Coordinates of C-alpha atoms in Angstrom, one line a residue:
M543 CA 37.2 212.0 83.4
R544 CA 37.4 216.2 84.5
R545 CA 33.8 217.6 85.0
F546 CA 33.1 221.1 83.5
S547 CA 30.5 223.4 84.4
E548 CA 27.7 225.0 81.8
E549 CA 29.2 228.5 82.2
Y550 CA 33.1 227.0 81.7
L551 CA 31.7 225.7 78.2
S552 CA 30.0 229.2 77.5
R553 CA 33.0 230.9 78.0
T554 CA 35.6 228.8 76.3
R555 CA 33.7 228.0 72.8
R556 CA 32.0 231.4 72.3
G557 CA 32.7 232.7 68.9
M558 CA 34.0 229.6 67.5
W559 CA 33.3 228.1 64.1
T560 CA 32.1 231.4 63.0
G561 CA 32.8 232.6 59.2
E562 CA 35.6 230.5 57.1
A563 CA 36.6 228.8 60.2
R564 CA 34.5 226.2 59.3
D565 CA 35.7 225.2 56.2
A566 CA 38.4 223.0 58.6
L567 CA 35.4 221.0 58.9
A568 CA 35.4 219.7 55.1
D569 CA 37.0 216.3 55.2
L570 CA 33.7 215.5 57.9
D571 CA 31.6 215.7 54.4
L572 CA 28.1 217.1 56.9
R573 CA 26.7 217.6 53.6
S574 CA 26.5 213.9 52.0
A575 CA 25.6 213.0 56.5
S576 CA 22.0 211.7 56.8
R577 CA 22.5 211.1 60.6
V578 CA 25.7 212.3 63.3
L579 CA 26.7 212.0 66.5
D580 CA 28.1 214.4 69.0
V581 CA 29.7 212.6 71.7
G582 CA 30.8 214.7 74.9
C583 CA 28.9 217.0 73.5
G584 CA 28.6 219.0 76.6
T585 CA 25.6 222.1 75.8
G586 CA 25.7 221.5 72.3
E587 CA 27.9 224.6 70.8
F588 CA 29.0 222.1 68.4
T589 CA 26.0 219.9 67.9
G590 CA 24.2 223.1 66.9
V591 CA 27.5 223.5 64.2
L592 CA 26.7 220.5 62.6
R593 CA 23.5 220.9 62.7
D594 CA 23.7 224.2 60.4
E595 CA 26.5 222.3 58.2
C596 CA 24.1 219.0 57.7
L597 CA 21.8 219.8 54.6
G598 CA 18.2 218.6 54.4
D599 CA 16.8 216.2 57.2
G600 CA 19.6 215.2 58.1
L601 CA 19.6 214.2 62.1
V602 CA 22.3 215.0 64.8
V603 CA 22.6 213.7 68.1
G604 CA 24.1 215.1 70.9
A605 CA 25.5 212.6 73.8
D606 CA 26.8 213.4 77.0
R607 CA 27.4 211.8 80.2
D608 CA 26.6 215.1 82.5
P609 CA 22.9 215.3 82.6
E610 CA 23.1 219.2 84.1
L611 CA 25.0 220.4 80.6
L612 CA 22.4 217.9 78.3
A613 CA 19.7 219.8 80.4
H614 CA 21.5 223.4 78.8
A615 CA 21.3 221.4 74.8
D616 CA 18.9 221.5 72.3
G617 CA 17.8 218.0 71.3
P618 CA 17.6 215.2 70.5
V619 CA 20.1 214.5 73.1
V620 CA 20.8 211.0 74.7
R621 CA 22.9 210.4 78.2
A622 CA 25.8 208.4 77.6
D623 CA 29.6 207.6 77.8
A624 CA 32.0 207.8 75.4
L625 CA 32.9 204.2 75.8
S626 CA 30.2 202.3 75.6
L627 CA 27.4 204.3 73.2
P628 CA 23.8 202.5 73.7
F629 CA 23.2 202.5 70.3
P630 CA 23.7 199.3 67.6
D631 CA 26.9 199.2 65.2
G632 CA 26.6 201.6 62.0
T633 CA 23.7 203.4 63.5
F634 CA 25.8 206.8 62.4
D635 CA 27.3 208.4 59.1
V636 CA 29.9 210.8 61.5
V637 CA 31.0 209.9 65.0
A638 CA 32.7 213.5 66.1
C639 CA 33.8 214.8 68.5
Q640 CA 35.3 218.4 70.2
A641 CA 37.8 218.7 72.7
L642 CA 37.1 215.2 74.4
L643 CA 39.7 213.1 73.9
V644 CA 41.8 215.7 76.0
N645 CA 40.0 214.8 78.5
L646 CA 39.8 210.9 78.4
P647 CA 43.1 208.7 79.9
D648 CA 42.5 206.0 76.9
P649 CA 41.5 208.1 73.5
V650 CA 41.9 205.3 71.5
A651 CA 39.5 202.5 73.3
A652 CA 36.8 205.9 72.5
L653 CA 37.9 206.0 69.5
R654 CA 37.1 202.7 68.8
E655 CA 33.4 202.8 70.2
F656 CA 33.2 205.4 67.9
A657 CA 34.0 203.3 65.0
R658 CA 31.7 201.4 66.1
V659 CA 28.7 202.6 66.3
S660 CA 29.8 204.9 62.4
R661 CA 29.2 203.4 59.1
G662 CA 31.3 205.9 57.3
R663 CA 33.3 208.6 59.4
V664 CA 34.7 209.7 62.9
A665 CA 36.1 213.3 63.8
A666 CA 37.8 214.6 66.2
V667 CA 38.0 218.6 67.1
E668 CA 41.0 218.5 69.7
P669 CA 43.1 221.5 71.2
D670 CA 47.2 221.3 71.8
N671 CA 46.8 223.4 74.7
A672 CA 50.7 223.6 75.1
A673 CA 50.8 226.1 72.3
V674 CA 48.1 228.2 73.1
S675 CA 49.8 231.6 72.8
V676 CA 48.4 235.1 74.7
D677 CA 49.6 238.6 73.7
S678 CA 48.5 241.2 76.0
T679 CA 48.6 245.0 76.8
V680 CA 48.8 243.7 80.8
G681 CA 53.1 243.3 80.7
D682 CA 53.2 240.1 83.0
E683 CA 49.9 238.3 81.6
A684 CA 51.5 236.5 78.6
A685 CA 54.4 234.9 81.3
L686 CA 51.9 234.3 83.8
A687 CA 49.0 232.5 82.0
R688 CA 52.4 230.1 80.3
R689 CA 53.3 229.6 83.9
A690 CA 49.4 228.4 84.7
R691 CA 49.2 226.4 81.0
E692 CA 52.4 224.5 82.5
L693 CA 51.4 223.6 85.4
Y694 CA 48.4 222.1 83.8
L695 CA 50.0 220.1 81.9
D696 CA 52.1 218.8 84.4
G697 CA 49.2 218.1 86.5
A698 CA 46.5 217.1 84.2
G699 CA 46.9 213.2 84.1
T700 CA 45.5 213.0 80.4
D701 CA 47.2 214.0 77.4
V702 CA 45.8 217.7 77.0
S703 CA 48.5 218.6 74.6
L704 CA 46.7 215.8 72.1
G705 CA 46.1 218.3 69.1
D706 CA 46.3 216.1 66.3
A707 CA 45.3 212.8 66.6
S708 CA 46.1 210.7 64.1
G709 CA 48.3 208.9 65.7
A710 CA 45.4 207.5 68.2
F711 CA 43.1 207.2 64.8
E712 CA 45.7 204.9 63.1
R713 CA 46.0 202.7 66.2
A714 CA 41.9 202.9 66.6
G715 CA 42.2 201.3 63.0
L716 CA 40.7 204.2 60.8
S717 CA 41.6 204.8 57.5
D718 CA 42.2 207.6 55.6
V719 CA 42.8 209.5 58.0
S720 CA 43.3 213.5 57.3
V721 CA 44.4 216.6 59.5
R722 CA 43.2 220.2 59.3
R723 CA 43.8 222.9 61.6
Y724 CA 42.5 225.7 63.0
D725 CA 43.6 228.5 64.9
F726 CA 40.7 229.7 67.2
E727 CA 41.1 233.2 68.4
R728 CA 39.6 235.1 71.6
T729 CA 40.0 238.5 71.6
V730 CA 39.6 241.5 74.2
E731 CA 39.5 245.0 72.9
P732 CA 37.0 248.2 73.0
P733 CA 34.0 248.3 73.0
Y734 CA 34.2 245.3 75.7
S735 CA 31.6 242.6 76.2
E736 CA 30.4 241.8 79.6
A737 CA 32.2 238.5 79.2
A738 CA 35.4 240.3 79.0
V739 CA 34.5 242.0 82.2
R740 CA 33.7 239.4 84.6
A741 CA 36.6 237.3 83.0
A742 CA 39.2 240.8 84.3
T743 CA 37.3 240.5 87.6
R744 CA 37.9 236.6 87.5
K745 CA 41.5 237.1 87.1
A746 CA 41.8 240.0 89.4
S747 CA 40.0 237.4 91.8
G748 CA 42.4 234.6 91.2
A749 CA 38.8 232.6 90.4
G750 CA 40.2 230.7 87.5
L751 CA 42.8 229.7 89.4
R752 CA 40.6 228.5 92.2
E753 CA 38.9 226.5 90.1
R754 CA 41.5 224.6 88.6
R755 CA 43.5 224.3 91.7
G756 CA 43.5 220.5 92.5
V757 CA 45.6 219.9 88.3
L758 CA 47.7 222.9 89.3
T759 CA 48.6 221.3 92.5
D760 CA 49.7 217.9 90.7
G761 CA 52.4 220.3 89.0
A762 CA 53.5 223.0 91.7
S763 CA 54.5 223.2 95.6
A764 CA 51.9 225.3 97.8
E765 CA 54.4 227.9 97.9
E766 CA 54.6 227.8 94.3
L767 CA 51.2 228.0 93.6
D768 CA 50.9 230.7 96.4
A769 CA 53.0 232.9 94.6
L770 CA 51.5 232.5 91.1
R771 CA 48.2 233.2 92.7
E772 CA 49.6 236.5 94.0
S773 CA 50.7 237.6 90.7
W774 CA 47.9 236.5 89.2
R775 CA 45.5 238.7 91.2
A776 CA 47.8 242.0 90.5
M777 CA 47.7 240.7 86.9
G778 CA 43.8 240.5 87.2
R779 CA 43.7 244.1 88.9
E780 CA 46.0 245.7 86.4
A781 CA 44.1 244.7 83.3
V782 CA 40.8 246.1 85.0
R783 CA 42.2 249.0 85.3
Q784 CA 42.9 249.3 81.5
L785 CA 39.4 248.0 81.1
R786 CA 37.9 250.5 82.9
D787 CA 40.3 253.2 80.4
G788 CA 39.9 251.7 77.6
E789 CA 43.3 250.6 77.4
Y790 CA 43.0 246.4 77.6
R791 CA 43.9 244.6 74.8
R792 CA 44.0 240.5 74.9
R793 CA 44.5 237.8 72.5
E794 CA 44.6 233.9 73.0
T795 CA 44.9 231.5 70.3
V796 CA 44.2 228.4 71.0
P797 CA 45.5 225.4 67.9
F798 CA 42.7 222.9 66.8
Y799 CA 43.2 220.1 64.8
V800 CA 40.2 218.8 63.3
T801 CA 41.4 214.8 62.6
V802 CA 38.9 212.8 60.6
G803 CA 39.1 209.2 59.8
R804 CA 37.3 206.2 58.1
V805 CA 35.6 203.1 59.3

């Protein structure tokens, strides 16, 4: 399973589940849940959303195998592997995860373990990384992002375009499966946030591609990756220039699917 840094999780999940976006979580029926588990909680952003949506004294527990990420999450949390949860059968009303199954080699096995510790519902919020779209005032950015994404899909080793997980839910023995789509948009426009400035600077340095080099190398030759990195850095320099002049605009749309099933 791939590991992610606290900075990466914070950057990629910032702004999710605001306003009407939470309507996509309706089938979790969190307001009737007294005990909820968030598996693969990382730094706890989604765990906090689950807590917000529960009523009264509902208990929401975060679980993750990485103690460094758990150190940034609000409690209660427990260190645990998604395939071997340290809870008796039927402990929770809802067992949920966000962007976890796309990183697991056997999502069905994880869902069966979720179902074991649930007495009600299992939910997964998963992106379709093959359908991500980018619009930008930097002419080459959309095409370069698409090529990097293609290489990522080829080299990831897991189904990172899972999205709608209804098939996996059914194979795991869950019933009454429902699916809702939520398009998460990340926008960059004036006035620019510190995060936007950092992101543009990272492009200019090629830092993002360096962090994913292992995965990208599996889908491309060294020569192709070098050419992509050089074009990526040039694109980043143009993004920094436009940002400095107040001209930079960018919108990235990531489709997420909220799949819910009953035990």
